[in-house]
Each structure stands twice: as structure tokens, then as C-alpha cells.
Amino acid sequence: MVHSVVEDQDYAPLLVYIGTLSLLFATVGFLLVAIFRNVMVSIVMIATYVVTEYLTNGEVMPWYHAMAFVSSPFSFRDVMSKAIVNGGLAGFFLLLGQTVLSMVLTKR
């Protein structure tokens, strides 16, 4: 059904893009939970970022735009730069979240 709507779509770039984006949001959520020790703060902050980015197409806020605003079907050329940066940031946030969590646990 989706293939009939979007012709000539290669789904591998889309899978790479969505996979690295979800990994980025998961690690940001982990870091925020480790810092604030509250899941709702993490969810609200991530939801606010996502809603702001989608409603403004990434034109209002001056920070990093993890989403790729591409109107045509995704190609590897469109996705790979975002995937590499998102993957790198996800690794950084994972290490930072683990460091914060270990510091919190050793203080007890």
C-alpha cells in the first residue's frame, strides 16, 4: 500500500535514518532520566523538541536539527550525513548518561 503511494522508494535509507534517529532519542532520554531521575521530564523535553522541529521545519530554533526535512523520497545521499552525526551524538549521549548514572549510584 505504501509502495503504491510512493513510487521508486528505496526503503534502506529510510530504515537507516529512522534507526539512527530513534537511537538518538533513546540515548537522550536515557541521559535525561539519569540526570533528572524522572521519566516525565525526559518525555516532555523530547516531545517539545520533536513538535517544535516538525511544526517549524527546523527554522526557528538555533540548535542542531536531527530531523531531515526532505520532500522527495529518501536517498543515501540525503540520509548518510544525518545518520553519521546522529549515531555519533547517540554514542556520546550514551557514554555521558552512563557516566552520570554511575556517579549517582556511587554516591549512595
Tab-separated table of C-alpha atoms in Angstrom:
chain	number	residue	atom	x	y	z
A	1	MET	CA	0.000	0.000	0.000
A	2	VAL	CA	2.803	2.446	0.850
A	3	HIS	CA	4.716	1.403	-2.247
A	4	SER	CA	1.743	2.320	-4.392
A	5	VAL	CA	1.736	5.840	-2.908
A	6	VAL	CA	5.493	6.470	-3.071
A	7	GLU	CA	6.860	5.025	-6.272
A	8	ASP	CA	10.558	4.247	-6.717
A	9	GLN	CA	11.191	4.423	-2.966
A	10	ASP	CA	14.199	2.557	-1.636
A	11	TYR	CA	13.433	1.736	1.996
A	12	ALA	CA	17.016	1.069	3.134
A	13	PRO	CA	17.888	4.801	3.508
A	14	LEU	CA	14.647	5.365	5.372
A	15	LEU	CA	15.467	2.483	7.715
A	16	VAL	CA	18.943	3.906	8.384
A	17	TYR	CA	17.511	7.375	9.025
A	18	ILE	CA	14.731	6.234	11.352
A	19	GLY	CA	17.037	3.773	13.125
A	20	THR	CA	19.687	6.361	13.962
A	21	LEU	CA	17.065	8.953	14.877
A	22	SER	CA	15.336	6.570	17.283
A	23	LEU	CA	18.720	5.596	18.749
A	24	LEU	CA	19.499	9.289	19.280
A	25	PHE	CA	16.193	9.937	21.039
A	26	ALA	CA	16.586	6.805	23.180
A	27	THR	CA	20.032	7.865	24.377
A	28	VAL	CA	18.916	11.455	25.007
A	29	GLY	CA	16.038	10.041	27.039
A	30	PHE	CA	18.458	7.836	28.987
A	31	LEU	CA	20.690	10.819	29.724
A	32	LEU	CA	17.756	12.971	30.848
A	33	VAL	CA	16.402	10.218	33.103
A	34	ALA	CA	19.865	9.758	34.607
A	35	ILE	CA	20.132	13.495	35.301
A	36	PHE	CA	16.606	14.315	36.488
A	37	ARG	CA	15.607	10.849	37.774
A	38	ASN	CA	12.142	11.437	36.338
A	39	VAL	CA	10.740	9.863	33.184
A	40	MET	CA	8.128	12.555	32.575
A	41	VAL	CA	10.743	15.306	32.329
A	42	SER	CA	12.539	13.272	29.678
A	43	ILE	CA	9.388	12.610	27.686
A	44	VAL	CA	8.254	16.235	27.832
A	45	MET	CA	11.646	17.579	26.740
A	46	ILE	CA	11.944	15.165	23.819
A	47	ALA	CA	8.324	15.733	22.760
A	48	THR	CA	8.813	19.502	22.899
A	49	TYR	CA	11.897	19.226	20.688
A	50	VAL	CA	10.174	16.978	18.155
A	51	VAL	CA	6.989	19.060	17.979
A	52	THR	CA	8.954	22.309	17.640
A	53	GLU	CA	11.090	20.861	14.866
A	54	TYR	CA	8.167	19.458	12.895
A	55	LEU	CA	5.903	22.472	13.227
A	56	THR	CA	8.630	24.926	12.201
A	57	ASN	CA	10.541	22.652	9.771
A	58	GLY	CA	13.657	23.338	11.813
A	59	GLU	CA	13.750	27.039	11.027
A	60	VAL	CA	13.008	28.648	14.400
A	61	MET	CA	15.405	27.248	16.973
A	62	PRO	CA	19.182	27.737	16.531
A	63	TRP	CA	20.257	24.246	17.664
A	64	TYR	CA	21.114	21.015	15.895
A	65	HIS	CA	18.312	19.665	13.706
A	66	ALA	CA	18.281	15.873	13.970
A	67	MET	CA	15.397	15.531	11.533
A	68	ALA	CA	15.930	15.674	7.792
A	69	PHE	CA	13.279	17.710	6.036
A	70	VAL	CA	13.300	16.109	2.594
A	71	SER	CA	10.154	16.234	0.480
A	72	SER	CA	11.297	13.696	-2.104
A	73	PRO	CA	11.891	10.003	-1.378
A	74	PHE	CA	14.994	9.496	0.746
A	75	SER	CA	18.276	8.525	-0.859
A	76	PHE	CA	21.510	7.520	0.850
A	77	ARG	CA	22.979	10.895	-0.118
A	78	ASP	CA	20.229	12.699	1.845
A	79	VAL	CA	20.478	10.432	4.870
A	80	MET	CA	24.106	9.458	5.460
A	81	SER	CA	25.348	12.772	6.861
A	82	LYS	CA	22.444	12.918	9.327
A	83	ALA	CA	22.857	9.228	10.185
A	84	ILE	CA	26.566	9.613	10.953
A	85	VAL	CA	26.060	12.703	13.103
A	86	ASN	CA	23.018	11.199	14.872
A	87	GLY	CA	24.928	7.974	15.530
A	88	GLY	CA	27.909	9.888	16.910
A	89	LEU	CA	25.703	12.010	19.135
A	90	ALA	CA	23.876	8.885	20.321
A	91	GLY	CA	27.169	7.298	21.341
A	92	PHE	CA	28.212	10.484	23.145
A	93	PHE	CA	24.894	10.761	24.999
A	94	LEU	CA	25.044	7.088	25.931
A	95	LEU	CA	28.526	7.457	27.428
A	96	LEU	CA	27.551	10.682	29.184
A	97	GLY	CA	24.367	9.130	30.563
A	98	GLN	CA	26.272	6.099	31.800
A	99	THR	CA	28.841	8.346	33.490
A	100	VAL	CA	26.124	10.383	35.211
A	101	LEU	CA	24.316	7.236	36.295
A	102	SER	CA	27.481	5.670	37.713
A	103	MET	CA	28.275	8.881	39.620
A	104	VAL	CA	24.763	8.914	41.082
A	105	LEU	CA	24.951	5.253	42.077
A	106	THR	CA	28.379	5.554	43.720
A	107	LYS	CA	27.217	8.471	45.891
A	108	ARG	CA	24.670	6.253	47.639
